[in-house]
PDB file of C-alpha atoms in Angstrom:
ATOM      1  CA  MET A   1     149.849  64.953 151.026  1.00  0.00           C
ATOM      2  CA  ILE A   2     145.937  64.873 149.704  1.00  0.00           C
ATOM      3  CA  THR A   3     145.698  65.752 146.014  1.00  0.00           C
ATOM      4  CA  ASP A   4     142.874  66.309 144.347  1.00  0.00           C
ATOM      5  CA  PHE A   5     142.906  66.412 140.137  1.00  0.00           C
ATOM      6  CA  THR A   6     141.263  69.336 137.873  1.00  0.00           C
ATOM      7  CA  THR A   7     141.686  69.258 134.281  1.00  0.00           C
ATOM      8  CA  ILE A   8     144.093  71.537 133.009  1.00  0.00           C
ATOM      9  CA  ARG A   9     142.545  74.425 130.686  1.00  0.00           C
ATOM     10  CA  PRO A  10     144.744  77.777 129.323  1.00  0.00           C
ATOM     11  CA  ARG A  11     142.783  81.317 130.741  1.00  0.00           C
ATOM     12  CA  ARG A  12     143.758  83.996 128.957  1.00  0.00           C
ATOM     13  CA  CYS A  13     144.064  86.866 131.661  1.00  0.00           C
ATOM     14  CA  SER A  14     142.241  90.396 130.583  1.00  0.00           C
ATOM     15  CA  ALA A  15     143.041  93.921 132.369  1.00  0.00           C
ATOM     16  CA  GLY A  16     140.577  92.513 135.087  1.00  0.00           C
ATOM     17  CA  THR A  17     143.997  90.486 136.443  1.00  0.00           C
ATOM     18  CA  ARG A  18     144.053  93.327 138.953  1.00  0.00           C
ATOM     19  CA  ARG A  19     140.653  92.784 140.541  1.00  0.00           C
ATOM     20  CA  HIS A  20     141.481  89.715 140.307  1.00  0.00           C
ATOM     21  CA  HIS A  21     144.421  90.071 142.366  1.00  0.00           C
ATOM     22  CA  LYS A  22     143.121  91.828 144.783  1.00  0.00           C
ATOM     23  CA  THR A  23     140.311  89.673 145.739  1.00  0.00           C
ATOM     24  CA  LEU A  24     142.182  86.479 146.177  1.00  0.00           C
ATOM     25  CA  PRO A  25     143.066  85.563 149.390  1.00  0.00           C
ATOM     26  CA  TYR A  26     139.708  86.632 150.562  1.00  0.00           C
ATOM     27  CA  LYS A  27     137.807  84.228 147.944  1.00  0.00           C
ATOM     28  CA  VAL A  28     140.349  82.013 148.453  1.00  0.00           C
ATOM     29  CA  ARG A  29     139.776  81.659 152.318  1.00  0.00           C
ATOM     30  CA  LEU A  30     135.986  81.026 151.128  1.00  0.00           C
ATOM     31  CA  LEU A  31     137.177  78.267 150.301  1.00  0.00           C
ATOM     32  CA  VAL A  32     139.806  76.514 152.622  1.00  0.00           C
ATOM     33  CA  THR A  33     139.658  79.056 155.821  1.00  0.00           C
ATOM     34  CA  THR A  34     143.430  77.817 157.369  1.00  0.00           C
ATOM     35  CA  VAL A  35     144.838  78.025 153.611  1.00  0.00           C
ATOM     36  CA  ALA A  36     149.320  79.171 154.160  1.00  0.00           C
ATOM     37  CA  ARG A  37     150.349  77.686 150.836  1.00  0.00           C
ATOM     38  CA  ILE A  38     148.991  75.835 147.664  1.00  0.00           C
ATOM     39  CA  ARG A  39     150.656  74.217 145.610  1.00  0.00           C
ATOM     40  CA  VAL A  40     149.527  73.734 141.066  1.00  0.00           C
ATOM     41  CA  THR A  41     151.712  71.387 139.381  1.00  0.00           C
ATOM     42  CA  PRO A  42     150.518  70.280 135.835  1.00  0.00           C
ATOM     43  CA  VAL A  43     150.723  66.353 135.459  1.00  0.00           C
ATOM     44  CA  TRP A  44     150.533  65.441 131.781  1.00  0.00           C
ATOM     45  CA  TRP A  45     150.455  61.539 130.714  1.00  0.00           C
ATOM     46  CA  SER A  46     149.651  59.316 127.109  1.00  0.00           C
ATOM     47  CA  GLU A  47     148.145  56.660 126.973  1.00  0.00           C
ATOM     48  CA  GLY A  48     149.821  55.360 124.063  1.00  0.00           C
ATOM     49  CA  ASP A  49     152.646  56.578 121.474  1.00  0.00           C
ATOM     50  CA  HIS A  50     150.650  57.400 119.184  1.00  0.00           C
ATOM     51  CA  SER A  51     147.996  59.604 121.500  1.00  0.00           C
ATOM     52  CA  PRO A  52     148.488  63.439 122.016  1.00  0.00           C
ATOM     53  CA  LEU A  53     149.228  64.712 125.961  1.00  0.00           C
ATOM     54  CA  GLU A  54     146.514  65.112 128.468  1.00  0.00           C
ATOM     55  CA  GLY A  55     147.074  66.467 130.864  1.00  0.00           C
ATOM     56  CA  VAL A  56     145.923  68.007 134.620  1.00  0.00           C
ATOM     57  CA  PHE A  57     146.889  70.353 137.701  1.00  0.00           C
ATOM     58  CA  ALA A  58     147.599  68.167 140.816  1.00  0.00           C
ATOM     59  CA  VAL A  59     146.525  70.745 143.387  1.00  0.00           C
ATOM     60  CA  VAL A  60     147.789  70.617 147.513  1.00  0.00           C
ATOM     61  CA  VAL A  61     146.707  73.152 149.700  1.00  0.00           C
ATOM     62  CA  ILE A  62     148.993  73.583 152.847  1.00  0.00           C
ATOM     63  CA  ASP A  63     147.255  75.273 156.502  1.00  0.00           C
ATOM     64  CA  GLY A  64     149.638  77.523 158.968  1.00  0.00           C
ATOM     65  CA  ASN A  65     150.488  74.793 160.967  1.00  0.00           C
ATOM     66  CA  ASP A  66     151.830  72.276 157.636  1.00  0.00           C
ATOM     67  CA  ARG A  67     149.635  70.018 157.392  1.00  0.00           C
ATOM     68  CA  ALA A  68     147.183  69.022 154.019  1.00  0.00           C
ATOM     69  CA  MET A  69     143.505  70.395 153.975  1.00  0.00           C
ATOM     70  CA  HIS A  70     141.582  68.624 152.177  1.00  0.00           C
ATOM     71  CA  PRO A  71     139.527  71.091 149.320  1.00  0.00           C
ATOM     72  CA  THR A  72     136.679  69.403 147.838  1.00  0.00           C
ATOM     73  CA  VAL A  73     137.233  68.141 143.385  1.00  0.00           C
ATOM     74  CA  GLU A  74     134.691  71.185 143.422  1.00  0.00           C
ATOM     75  CA  ASP A  75     136.397  73.448 145.767  1.00  0.00           C
ATOM     76  CA  THR A  76     139.914  72.535 143.682  1.00  0.00           C
ATOM     77  CA  ALA A  77     138.732  73.628 140.419  1.00  0.00           C
ATOM     78  CA  HIS A  78     137.479  77.075 141.934  1.00  0.00           C
ATOM     79  CA  ILE A  79     140.596  77.479 143.202  1.00  0.00           C
ATOM     80  CA  VAL A  80     143.226  77.124 140.183  1.00  0.00           C
ATOM     81  CA  ALA A  81     140.168  79.205 138.559  1.00  0.00           C
ATOM     82  CA  LEU A  82     140.964  81.902 140.915  1.00  0.00           C
ATOM     83  CA  LEU A  83     144.639  81.446 140.763  1.00  0.00           C
ATOM     84  CA  GLN A  84     145.086  80.918 136.902  1.00  0.00           C
ATOM     85  CA  GLY A  85     142.956  84.510 136.796  1.00  0.00           C
ATOM     86  CA  ALA A  86     144.569  86.409 139.270  1.00  0.00           C
ATOM     87  CA  PHE A  87     147.805  85.446 137.763  1.00  0.00           C
ATOM     88  CA  THR A  88     150.345  85.971 134.532  1.00  0.00           C
ATOM     89  CA  ALA A  89     152.456  82.907 134.238  1.00  0.00           C
ATOM     90  CA  ASP A  90     153.555  78.849 132.562  1.00  0.00           C
ATOM     91  CA  TRP A  91     151.161  76.870 134.050  1.00  0.00           C
ATOM     92  CA  THR A  92     152.591  74.177 132.412  1.00  0.00           C
ATOM     93  CA  LEU A  93     155.174  74.263 135.441  1.00  0.00           C
ATOM     94  CA  PRO A  94     154.566  73.908 138.696  1.00  0.00           C
ATOM     95  CA  GLN A  95     153.259  77.233 140.645  1.00  0.00           C
ATOM     96  CA  THR A  96     153.482  78.038 144.593  1.00  0.00           C
ATOM     97  CA  TRP A  97     150.650  80.330 146.034  1.00  0.00           C
ATOM     98  CA  ASP A  98     151.907  82.038 149.210  1.00  0.00           C
ATOM     99  CA  ALA A  99     148.461  83.162 151.186  1.00  0.00           C
ATOM    100  CA  ALA A 100     150.377  85.833 153.175  1.00  0.00           C
ATOM    101  CA  THR A 101     152.139  87.505 150.679  1.00  0.00           C
ATOM    102  CA  ASN A 102     149.547  86.549 147.941  1.00  0.00           C
ATOM    103  CA  THR A 103     152.702  86.229 145.497  1.00  0.00           C
ATOM    104  CA  LEU A 104     152.610  83.014 142.687  1.00  0.00           C
ATOM    105  CA  THR A 105     156.221  81.834 142.210  1.00  0.00           C
ATOM    106  CA  THR A 106     157.302  78.823 140.002  1.00  0.00           C
ATOM    107  CA  ASP A 107     158.937  75.555 141.257  1.00  0.00           C
ATOM    108  CA  ARG A 108     161.561  75.644 138.926  1.00  0.00           C
ATOM    109  CA  PRO A 109     163.575  71.984 138.768  1.00  0.00           C
ATOM    110  CA  GLU A 110     167.331  72.012 140.353  1.00  0.00           C
ATOM    111  CA  GLN A 111     168.937  69.925 138.149  1.00  0.00           C
ATOM    112  CA  ALA A 112     168.200  69.210 134.713  1.00  0.00           C
ATOM    113  CA  SER A 113     168.227  65.538 136.147  1.00  0.00           C
ATOM    114  CA  GLU A 114     164.557  66.630 137.856  1.00  0.00           C
ATOM    115  CA  MET A 115     163.101  67.367 135.059  1.00  0.00           C
ATOM    116  CA  ARG A 116     162.839  63.497 133.645  1.00  0.00           C
ATOM    117  CA  TRP A 117     159.242  61.910 132.293  1.00  0.00           C
ATOM    118  CA  ALA A 118     157.902  59.872 134.922  1.00  0.00           C
ATOM    119  CA  ALA A 119     158.377  56.263 133.213  1.00  0.00           C
TER     120      ALA A 119
END
């Protein structure tokens, strides 16, 4: 599994979301040619009890053979920006983009025990 990190930055979607949504598969395939799925997971941490939470996106790109791809850090940041521009979603939850259907699905934990904080 290849994981690259990029800074979390909230992006407000505008009326141009539909335009970005149509061209998303083409633009992503320019960066990663054989993409099948992209999983974007927010990772939050705090350096101490009194410091604010900070976070990044962990991005995993899977090809058609279920193998992890190796995008560069710059491509990873660009992929996250493309997804945020094309979809209005809760980016504090893990999201999976499917290239075949051009849909974004929210990955919600099945049980409350899966939502615990990492030690």
